[in-house]
Amino acid sequence: MKQLFKLRSAWFPVWLITLLMLIMISVYLPVFSGANKNVPNVPLIFVNQDQGTVGASILMKLKEKQNGNSFNWKAADKEKKALNQLKNNQAHGALIIPANFSKEISEVQKSLLSGKETGKPATLKILLNEGIGQSSSMIASNVLQLVAASTNQEVSGEIKIILNQKGISLSPENASLMDNPVQFKTENVLGLPDNLNKGMTPFVMVIISSITGMMGANMIRGYLRKANGDLENNDSSLSYTKILKAEMIFSIILAFGVSSVSQIGVFGFFGSSHTSSIFLIYPFSFFCCLTMISLFKSLSLIFGGWGMLVMFPINIMGIFSSGGPIPLSTLPIVHRIFSYILPTKYMVDGMRALLYYNGRMQAGLGTALFAISVYFIVTLAIIIAFIVYSSNRDRNNASEEEEENMQVPIDSEIHVKK
């Protein structure tokens, strides 16, 4: 027992796991501290089609900050353009000021001054991108509704001053109209069901792929080598090259199985919403899973026994730099940098585009396919390079053994003649 404690290799799991947990704390805590921060640069759109002056006055009072959140307002000349940007996941929400808005305000005022009870409030339209995630969508909804509410209060205050100056009393119906001369209608442009699992379905599906990649690369390698040890006892062991090839075959089977199970669970058991066909979602899910297995397999080949020390923090960093549970703009800068380096962000964007944006390339699917393809090609090239190197080494070893076997009888024959 004392000799065991003197071995350095026996202490390897202890200090390795301790170091990994330190890395995990360093990754976790900054993320959760950033989760309570306000969201900066929320992209919002305004469309002023008003032919009068009221719409322009509303735009002059658009707030760039609210409750610590900041907003990046962009103009669009038509509602259709704003709608396309929202459907392509390029903004969180839009405020639409209709062409006859000033005229409607004027008609409300005339109706109240004349005592008619047939007046109707002017209308603003709010468009929301509900696929962006619950927190971002809620922030966009709150700020757009605040703009509409402040417009209502301002118009109502101006009408009250005129009515007081003229000494006009109102009926209960008109009093209600005076308090609310402006109303707003909110529309979810994607038309998704209310139950979206808070927009977390794409994130969950990608994280399943990431965890599968790390576990699969390590467990397939370990169990195949153990099985090869059993074959060695029967004098039928496989070469290292054949083991690597077998690992690739099992990896493809694993990616197929996990992708199939995830589709059945997400869309079959839980009935999660999706705008694209499952026949499009499934190959993308399979591609993501196979890419993550290939990534972690290449890391294990490059770093050998130290592979887990590299794979574990990459997996954790990928999870929290994906932009799935927490908007990227709220995360520490190191997480934002890794979001562009690691593939998980692109996978979440692509899966979100498939589930909520009809698989539009402009909604993130095009960039996702390019980035994931680059990762897959590079990591697969690394694996193939190791297989080729191992195959050449096996052939060289076999040639050397064959030469040695040929030299033995020759030496023996010479010895006998002497």
Coordinates of N, CA, C and O in Angstrom, one line a residue, residues 223-376:
Y223 N -13.3 1.4 -24.5 CA -13.9 0.1 -24.5 C -13.4 -0.7 -25.7 O -13.3 -1.9 -25.6
L224 N -13.1 -0.1 -26.8 CA -12.5 -0.8 -27.9 C -11.1 -1.3 -27.6 O -10.7 -2.4 -28.0
R225 N -10.4 -0.5 -26.9 CA -9.0 -1.0 -26.5 C -9.1 -2.1 -25.5 O -8.3 -3.0 -25.5
K226 N -10.1 -2.0 -24.6 CA -10.3 -3.1 -23.6 C -10.7 -4.4 -24.4 O -10.2 -5.5 -24.1
A227 N -11.6 -4.2 -25.4 CA -12.0 -5.4 -26.2 C -10.9 -6.0 -26.9 O -10.7 -7.2 -27.1
N228 N -10.0 -5.1 -27.4 CA -8.8 -5.5 -28.2 C -7.9 -6.3 -27.3 O -7.2 -7.2 -27.7
G229 N -7.8 -5.9 -26.0 CA -7.0 -6.7 -25.0 C -7.5 -8.1 -24.8 O -6.8 -9.1 -24.7
D230 N -8.9 -8.3 -24.9 CA -9.4 -9.6 -24.8 C -9.1 -10.4 -26.0 O -8.9 -11.6 -26.0
L231 N -9.1 -9.7 -27.2 CA -8.8 -10.4 -28.4 C -7.3 -10.8 -28.4 O -6.9 -11.9 -29.0
E232 N -6.5 -10.0 -27.8 CA -5.0 -10.3 -27.7 C -4.8 -11.6 -26.9 O -3.8 -12.4 -27.2
N233 N -5.6 -11.8 -25.9 CA -5.4 -13.1 -25.2 C -5.7 -14.3 -26.0 O -5.3 -15.4 -25.7
N234 N -6.5 -14.1 -27.1 CA -6.9 -15.2 -28.0 C -6.0 -15.1 -29.3 O -6.4 -15.8 -30.3
D235 N -4.9 -14.4 -29.2 CA -4.0 -14.2 -30.4 C -4.7 -13.7 -31.6 O -4.4 -14.1 -32.7
S236 N -5.7 -12.8 -31.4 CA -6.4 -12.3 -32.6 C -6.6 -10.8 -32.5 O -7.6 -10.2 -32.9
S237 N -5.6 -10.1 -31.8 CA -5.8 -8.7 -31.6 C -5.6 -7.9 -32.9 O -5.1 -8.4 -33.9
L238 N -6.2 -6.7 -32.9 CA -6.2 -5.8 -34.1 C -5.0 -4.8 -33.9 O -4.6 -4.5 -32.8
S239 N -4.6 -4.3 -35.0 CA -3.5 -3.3 -35.0 C -4.1 -1.9 -34.6 O -5.4 -1.7 -34.6
Y240 N -3.3 -1.0 -34.2 CA -3.7 0.3 -33.8 C -4.5 1.0 -34.9 O -5.5 1.7 -34.7
T241 N -4.1 0.8 -36.1 CA -4.7 1.4 -37.3 C -6.2 0.9 -37.4 O -7.1 1.7 -37.6
K242 N -6.3 -0.4 -37.3 CA -7.7 -0.9 -37.4 C -8.6 -0.5 -36.2 O -9.8 -0.3 -36.4
I243 N -8.0 -0.3 -35.0 CA -8.7 0.2 -33.9 C -9.2 1.6 -34.2 O -10.4 2.0 -33.9
L244 N -8.4 2.5 -34.8 CA -8.8 3.8 -35.1 C -9.9 3.8 -36.1 O -10.9 4.6 -36.0
K245 N -9.8 3.0 -37.1 CA -10.9 2.9 -38.1 C -12.2 2.4 -37.5 O -13.3 2.9 -37.8
A246 N -12.1 1.4 -36.6 CA -13.3 0.9 -35.9 C -13.9 2.0 -35.0 O -15.1 2.2 -34.9
E247 N -13.0 2.9 -34.4 CA -13.6 4.0 -33.6 C -14.4 5.0 -34.5 O -15.4 5.5 -34.1
M248 N -13.9 5.2 -35.7 CA -14.7 6.1 -36.6 C -16.0 5.5 -37.0 O -17.0 6.2 -37.1
I249 N -16.0 4.2 -37.2 CA -17.3 3.5 -37.6 C -18.3 3.6 -36.4 O -19.5 3.9 -36.6
F250 N -17.8 3.3 -35.2 CA -18.7 3.4 -34.0 C -19.1 4.8 -33.8 O -20.2 5.0 -33.3
S251 N -18.3 5.8 -34.1 CA -18.6 7.2 -33.9 C -19.8 7.6 -34.8 O -20.7 8.3 -34.4
I252 N -19.8 7.1 -36.0 CA -20.9 7.4 -37.0 C -22.2 6.7 -36.5 O -23.2 7.3 -36.5
I253 N -22.1 5.5 -36.0 CA -23.2 4.8 -35.5 C -23.8 5.5 -34.2 O -25.0 5.7 -34.1
L254 N -22.9 6.0 -33.4 CA -23.3 6.7 -32.2 C -24.0 8.0 -32.5 O -25.1 8.4 -32.0
A255 N -23.4 8.8 -33.5 CA -24.1 10.0 -33.9 C -25.5 9.8 -34.5 O -26.4 10.5 -34.2
F256 N -25.6 8.7 -35.3 CA -26.9 8.3 -35.8 C -27.9 8.0 -34.7 O -29.0 8.4 -34.7
G257 N -27.4 7.2 -33.7 CA -28.3 6.8 -32.6 C -28.8 8.0 -31.8 O -30.0 8.1 -31.5
V258 N -27.8 8.8 -31.4 CA -28.2 10.0 -30.5 C -29.1 10.9 -31.3 O -30.0 11.5 -30.7
S259 N -28.8 11.2 -32.5 CA -29.6 12.1 -33.3 C -31.0 11.6 -33.4 O -32.0 12.3 -33.3
S260 N -31.2 10.3 -33.6 CA -32.5 9.7 -33.8 C -33.3 9.8 -32.5 O -34.4 10.1 -32.4
V261 N -32.6 9.5 -31.4 CA -33.2 9.5 -30.1 C -33.6 10.9 -29.7 O -34.7 11.2 -29.2
S262 N -32.8 11.9 -30.0 CA -33.1 13.3 -29.7 C -34.3 13.8 -30.5 O -35.1 14.5 -29.9
Q263 N -34.4 13.4 -31.7 CA -35.6 13.8 -32.5 C -36.8 13.2 -32.0 O -37.9 13.8 -31.8
I264 N -36.8 11.9 -31.6 CA -37.9 11.2 -31.0 C -38.4 11.9 -29.7 O -39.5 12.1 -29.4
G265 N -37.3 12.2 -28.9 CA -37.7 12.8 -27.6 C -38.2 14.2 -27.7 O -39.2 14.6 -27.1
V266 N -37.5 15.1 -28.5 CA -37.8 16.5 -28.6 C -39.2 16.7 -29.3 O -40.0 17.4 -28.8
F267 N -39.3 16.0 -30.4 CA -40.5 16.3 -31.2 C -41.6 15.3 -31.0 O -42.8 15.6 -31.3
G268 N -41.2 14.0 -30.6 CA -42.2 13.0 -30.4 C -42.9 13.1 -29.0 O -44.1 13.3 -28.9
F269 N -42.0 12.9 -28.0 CA -42.5 12.9 -26.6 C -43.0 14.3 -26.1 O -44.0 14.4 -25.5
F270 N -42.1 15.3 -26.4 CA -42.4 16.6 -25.9 C -43.1 17.6 -26.9 O -43.6 18.6 -26.5
G271 N -43.2 17.2 -28.1 CA -43.9 18.0 -29.1 C -43.4 19.4 -29.3 O -44.2 20.3 -29.4
S272 N -42.1 19.6 -29.2 CA -41.5 20.9 -29.3 C -41.8 21.5 -30.7 O -41.9 20.8 -31.7
S273 N -42.0 22.8 -30.7 CA -42.4 23.5 -31.9 C -41.2 23.6 -32.9 O -40.0 23.7 -32.5
H274 N -41.5 23.4 -34.2 CA -40.5 23.6 -35.2 C -41.1 24.0 -36.5 O -42.2 23.5 -36.9
T275 N -40.5 24.9 -37.2 CA -41.0 25.5 -38.5 C -40.5 24.7 -39.7 O -41.1 24.8 -40.8
S276 N -39.3 24.1 -39.6 CA -38.8 23.3 -40.7 C -39.1 21.9 -40.5 O -39.5 21.4 -39.4
S277 N -39.0 21.1 -41.6 CA -39.3 19.7 -41.6 C -38.3 19.0 -40.8 O -37.1 19.3 -40.8
I278 N -38.7 17.9 -40.1 CA -37.8 17.1 -39.4 C -36.7 16.5 -40.3 O -35.6 16.2 -39.9
F279 N -37.1 16.3 -41.6 CA -36.1 15.7 -42.5 C -35.0 16.7 -42.8 O -34.0 16.3 -43.4
L280 N -35.1 18.0 -42.4 CA -34.1 18.9 -42.5 C -33.3 19.1 -41.2 O -32.1 19.2 -41.1
I281 N -34.1 19.0 -40.1 CA -33.5 19.1 -38.7 C -32.7 17.9 -38.4 O -31.6 18.1 -37.8
Y282 N -33.1 16.7 -38.8 CA -32.4 15.5 -38.5 C -30.9 15.5 -39.0 O -30.0 15.3 -38.3
P283 N -30.7 15.7 -40.3 CA -29.4 15.7 -40.9 C -28.5 16.8 -40.2 O -27.3 16.6 -40.0
F284 N -29.1 18.0 -39.9 CA -28.3 19.0 -39.2 C -27.9 18.5 -37.8 O -26.7 18.7 -37.4
S285 N -28.8 17.9 -37.1 CA -28.5 17.4 -35.8 C -27.4 16.3 -35.9 O -26.5 16.3 -35.1
F286 N -27.5 15.4 -36.9 CA -26.5 14.4 -37.1 C -25.2 15.0 -37.4 O -24.1 14.5 -36.8
F287 N -25.2 16.0 -38.2 CA -23.9 16.7 -38.6 C -23.2 17.3 -37.4 O -22.0 17.2 -37.2
C288 N -24.1 17.9 -36.5 CA -23.5 18.6 -35.3 C -22.9 17.5 -34.4 O -21.8 17.7 -33.9
C289 N -23.6 16.4 -34.2 CA -23.2 15.4 -33.3 C -21.9 14.7 -33.8 O -20.9 14.5 -33.1
L290 N -21.8 14.5 -35.1 CA -20.7 13.8 -35.7 C -19.5 14.8 -35.6 O -18.3 14.4 -35.4
T291 N -19.7 16.1 -35.8 CA -18.6 17.1 -35.8 C -18.0 17.2 -34.4 O -16.8 17.2 -34.2
M292 N -18.9 17.1 -33.4 CA -18.4 17.2 -32.0 C -17.6 15.9 -31.6 O -16.6 16.0 -30.9
I293 N -18.1 14.8 -32.1 CA -17.3 13.6 -31.8 C -15.9 13.6 -32.5 O -14.9 13.3 -32.0
S294 N -15.9 14.1 -33.8 CA -14.7 14.3 -34.5 C -13.8 15.3 -33.8 O -12.5 15.1 -33.8
L295 N -14.3 16.4 -33.3 CA -13.5 17.4 -32.6 C -12.8 16.8 -31.4 O -11.6 16.9 -31.2
F296 N -13.6 16.1 -30.5 CA -13.0 15.6 -29.3 C -12.1 14.4 -29.6 O -11.1 14.2 -28.9
K297 N -12.4 13.6 -30.7 CA -11.5 12.5 -31.0 C -10.2 13.1 -31.5 O -9.1 12.5 -31.1
S298 N -10.2 14.1 -32.3 CA -8.9 14.7 -32.8 C -8.1 15.3 -31.6 O -6.9 15.1 -31.6
L299 N -8.8 15.8 -30.6 CA -8.1 16.3 -29.4 C -7.4 15.2 -28.6 O -6.3 15.3 -28.1
S300 N -8.1 14.1 -28.5 CA -7.6 12.9 -27.8 C -6.4 12.4 -28.5 O -5.4 11.9 -27.9
L301 N -6.4 12.4 -29.9 CA -5.2 11.9 -30.6 C -4.0 12.9 -30.5 O -2.9 12.4 -30.4
I302 N -4.3 14.2 -30.5 CA -3.2 15.1 -30.4 C -2.6 15.2 -29.0 O -1.3 15.2 -28.9
F303 N -3.4 15.2 -28.0 CA -2.9 15.3 -26.6 C -2.7 14.0 -25.9 O -2.2 14.0 -24.7
G304 N -3.2 12.9 -26.4 CA -3.0 11.6 -25.8 C -3.7 11.6 -24.4 O -4.8 11.9 -24.2
G305 N -2.9 11.2 -23.4 CA -3.4 11.0 -22.0 C -3.8 12.3 -21.4 O -4.6 12.4 -20.4
W306 N -3.4 13.4 -22.0 CA -3.7 14.8 -21.5 C -5.0 15.3 -22.2 O -5.4 16.4 -21.9
G307 N -5.6 14.5 -23.0 CA -6.7 14.9 -23.8 C -7.9 15.4 -23.0 O -8.5 16.4 -23.3
M308 N -8.2 14.7 -21.9 CA -9.3 15.1 -21.0 C -9.1 16.4 -20.4 O -10.1 17.2 -20.3
L309 N -7.9 16.8 -20.1 CA -7.6 18.1 -19.5 C -8.0 19.2 -20.5 O -8.3 20.3 -20.1
V310 N -7.9 18.9 -21.8 CA -8.3 19.9 -22.8 C -9.7 19.8 -23.2 O -10.4 20.8 -23.4
M311 N -10.3 18.6 -23.3 CA -11.6 18.4 -23.8 C -12.7 19.0 -22.8 O -13.7 19.6 -23.2
F312 N -12.4 18.7 -21.5 CA -13.4 19.1 -20.5 C -13.7 20.6 -20.5 O -14.8 21.1 -20.6
P313 N -12.6 21.5 -20.4 CA -12.9 22.9 -20.4 C -13.4 23.4 -21.7 O -14.2 24.4 -21.7
I314 N -13.1 22.8 -22.8 CA -13.6 23.2 -24.1 C -15.1 22.9 -24.2 O -15.9 23.7 -24.7
N315 N -15.5 21.8 -23.6 CA -16.9 21.4 -23.6 C -17.7 22.4 -22.7 O -18.8 22.9 -23.2
I316 N -17.2 22.7 -21.6 CA -17.9 23.6 -20.7 C -17.9 25.0 -21.3 O -18.9 25.7 -21.2
M317 N -16.8 25.5 -21.8 CA -16.7 26.8 -22.4 C -17.7 26.9 -23.6 O -18.3 27.9 -23.8
G318 N -17.7 25.8 -24.4 CA -18.7 25.8 -25.5 C -20.1 26.0 -25.1 O -20.9 26.6 -25.7
I319 N -20.5 25.3 -24.0 CA -21.8 25.4 -23.5 C -22.2 26.8 -23.1 O -23.3 27.3 -23.5
F320 N -21.4 27.5 -22.4 CA -21.7 28.8 -21.9 C -21.3 29.9 -22.8 O -21.7 31.1 -22.6
S321 N -20.7 29.6 -23.9 CA -20.4 30.6 -24.9 C -21.3 30.4 -26.2 O -21.0 31.0 -27.2
S322 N -22.3 29.6 -26.1 CA -23.1 29.3 -27.2 C -24.2 30.4 -27.4 O -24.8 30.4 -28.5
G323 N -24.5 31.2 -26.4 CA -25.5 32.2 -26.6 C -26.9 31.6 -26.4 O -27.9 32.2 -26.8
G324 N -27.0 30.3 -26.0 CA -28.3 29.7 -25.8 C -29.0 30.1 -24.6 O -30.1 30.8 -24.7
P325 N -28.5 29.9 -23.4 CA -29.2 30.3 -22.2 C -29.1 31.7 -21.8 O -30.0 32.3 -21.2
I326 N -28.0 32.3 -22.2 CA -27.7 33.7 -21.8 C -27.2 34.5 -23.0 O -26.4 34.0 -23.7
P327 N -27.8 35.7 -23.3 CA -27.3 36.5 -24.4 C -25.8 36.7 -24.4 O -25.2 37.0 -23.3
L328 N -25.1 36.5 -25.5 CA -23.7 36.7 -25.6 C -23.2 38.1 -25.1 O -22.2 38.2 -24.5
S329 N -24.0 39.1 -25.4 CA -23.6 40.5 -25.1 C -23.5 40.7 -23.6 O -22.8 41.6 -23.2
T330 N -24.1 39.8 -22.8 CA -24.0 40.0 -21.3 C -22.8 39.2 -20.7 O -22.6 39.4 -19.5
L331 N -22.2 38.4 -21.5 CA -21.1 37.5 -21.0 C -19.8 38.3 -20.9 O -19.6 39.2 -21.6
P332 N -18.8 37.8 -20.1 CA -17.5 38.3 -20.1 C -16.8 38.2 -21.4 O -17.2 37.3 -22.2
I333 N -15.9 39.1 -21.7 CA -15.3 39.1 -23.1 C -14.6 37.8 -23.5 O -14.6 37.4 -24.6
V334 N -14.1 37.1 -22.5 CA -13.4 35.8 -22.8 C -14.4 34.8 -23.4 O -14.1 34.1 -24.3
H335 N -15.6 34.8 -22.9 CA -16.7 33.9 -23.4 C -17.1 34.4 -24.8 O -17.4 33.5 -25.7
R336 N -17.2 35.7 -25.0 CA -17.6 36.2 -26.3 C -16.5 35.8 -27.4 O -16.8 35.5 -28.5
I337 N -15.2 35.8 -27.0 CA -14.2 35.5 -27.9 C -14.3 34.0 -28.3 O -14.2 33.6 -29.5
F338 N -14.5 33.1 -27.3 CA -14.6 31.7 -27.5 C -15.9 31.4 -28.3 O -15.9 30.3 -29.0
S339 N -16.9 32.2 -28.2 CA -18.1 31.9 -29.0 C -17.8 31.9 -30.5 O -18.5 31.2 -31.2
Y340 N -16.9 32.7 -30.9 CA -16.5 32.8 -32.3 C -15.5 31.7 -32.7 O -15.4 31.4 -33.9
I341 N -14.8 31.2 -31.7 CA -13.8 30.1 -32.0 C -14.4 28.7 -32.0 O -14.1 27.9 -32.8
L342 N -15.3 28.5 -31.0 CA -15.8 27.1 -30.8 C -17.1 27.0 -31.6 O -17.8 27.9 -32.0
P343 N -17.4 25.7 -32.0 CA -18.5 25.5 -32.9 C -19.9 25.6 -32.3 O -20.9 25.6 -33.1
T344 N -20.1 25.5 -31.0 CA -21.4 25.4 -30.4 C -22.3 26.6 -30.7 O -23.5 26.5 -30.8
K345 N -21.7 27.8 -30.7 CA -22.5 29.0 -31.0 C -23.2 28.9 -32.4 O -24.4 29.2 -32.6
Y346 N -22.4 28.4 -33.4 CA -22.9 28.3 -34.7 C -24.0 27.2 -34.8 O -24.9 27.3 -35.5
M347 N -23.7 26.1 -34.0 CA -24.7 25.1 -34.0 C -26.1 25.5 -33.4 O -27.1 25.2 -33.9
V348 N -26.0 26.3 -32.3 CA -27.2 26.9 -31.7 C -27.9 27.8 -32.7 O -29.2 27.7 -32.9
D349 N -27.2 28.7 -33.4 CA -27.8 29.6 -34.3 C -28.4 28.8 -35.5 O -29.5 29.2 -35.9
G350 N -27.7 27.8 -36.0 CA -28.3 27.0 -37.1 C -29.6 26.2 -36.6 O -30.5 26.2 -37.4
M351 N -29.5 25.7 -35.4 CA -30.7 24.9 -34.9 C -31.8 25.9 -34.7 O -33.0 25.5 -34.9
R352 N -31.5 27.0 -34.2 CA -32.6 28.0 -33.9 C -33.2 28.5 -35.3 O -34.5 28.7 -35.3
A353 N -32.4 28.6 -36.3 CA -32.9 29.0 -37.6 C -33.9 27.9 -38.1 O -34.9 28.2 -38.8
L354 N -33.5 26.6 -37.9 CA -34.3 25.5 -38.4 C -35.6 25.4 -37.6 O -36.7 25.2 -38.2
L355 N -35.5 25.6 -36.3 CA -36.7 25.4 -35.4 C -37.7 26.6 -35.5 O -38.9 26.4 -35.4
Y356 N -37.2 27.8 -35.6 CA -38.0 29.0 -35.5 C -38.1 29.9 -36.7 O -39.0 30.7 -36.8
Y357 N -37.2 29.8 -37.7 CA -37.1 30.7 -38.8 C -37.2 30.0 -40.1 O -36.6 30.5 -41.1
N358 N -37.9 28.9 -40.2 CA -38.1 28.2 -41.4 C -36.8 27.8 -42.2 O -36.8 27.6 -43.4
G359 N -35.8 27.7 -41.4 CA -34.5 27.2 -42.0 C -33.9 28.2 -43.0 O -33.2 27.9 -43.9
R360 N -34.1 29.5 -42.7 CA -33.6 30.6 -43.6 C -32.1 30.7 -43.4 O -31.6 30.7 -42.3
M361 N -31.4 30.7 -44.5 CA -29.9 30.9 -44.5 C -29.6 32.2 -43.9 O -28.6 32.3 -43.1
Q362 N -30.4 33.2 -44.1 CA -30.0 34.6 -43.6 C -30.3 34.6 -42.1 O -29.7 35.6 -41.4
A363 N -31.0 33.7 -41.5 CA -31.3 33.7 -40.1 C -30.2 33.0 -39.3 O -30.4 32.9 -38.1
G364 N -29.1 32.6 -39.9 CA -28.0 32.0 -39.2 C -27.6 30.7 -39.7 O -26.6 30.1 -39.3
L365 N -28.5 30.0 -40.5 CA -28.2 28.7 -40.9 C -27.0 28.6 -41.9 O -26.2 27.7 -41.8
G366 N -26.9 29.6 -42.8 CA -25.8 29.6 -43.7 C -24.5 29.7 -43.1 O -23.6 29.0 -43.4
T367 N -24.4 30.7 -42.1 CA -23.1 30.8 -41.4 C -22.8 29.6 -40.6 O -21.6 29.1 -40.5
A368 N -23.8 29.0 -40.0 CA -23.6 27.8 -39.2 C -23.1 26.6 -40.0 O -22.2 25.9 -39.6
L369 N -23.7 26.4 -41.2 CA -23.3 25.3 -42.0 C -21.8 25.5 -42.4 O -21.0 24.5 -42.5
F370 N -21.4 26.7 -42.8 CA -20.0 27.0 -43.2 C -19.1 26.7 -42.0 O -18.1 26.0 -42.2
A371 N -19.4 27.2 -40.8 CA -18.5 27.1 -39.7 C -18.4 25.6 -39.2 O -17.2 25.1 -39.0
I372 N -19.5 24.9 -39.2 CA -19.5 23.5 -38.8 C -18.7 22.7 -39.8 O -18.0 21.8 -39.4
S373 N -18.9 23.0 -41.1 CA -18.2 22.2 -42.1 C -16.7 22.4 -42.0 O -15.9 21.4 -42.2
V374 N -16.3 23.6 -41.7 CA -14.8 23.9 -41.5 C -14.3 23.0 -40.4 O -13.2 22.4 -40.5
Y375 N -15.0 23.0 -39.3 CA -14.6 22.3 -38.1 C -14.5 20.8 -38.4 O -13.6 20.1 -38.1
F376 N -15.6 20.3 -39.1 CA -15.6 18.9 -39.4 C -14.5 18.5 -40.4 O -13.8 17.4 -40.1

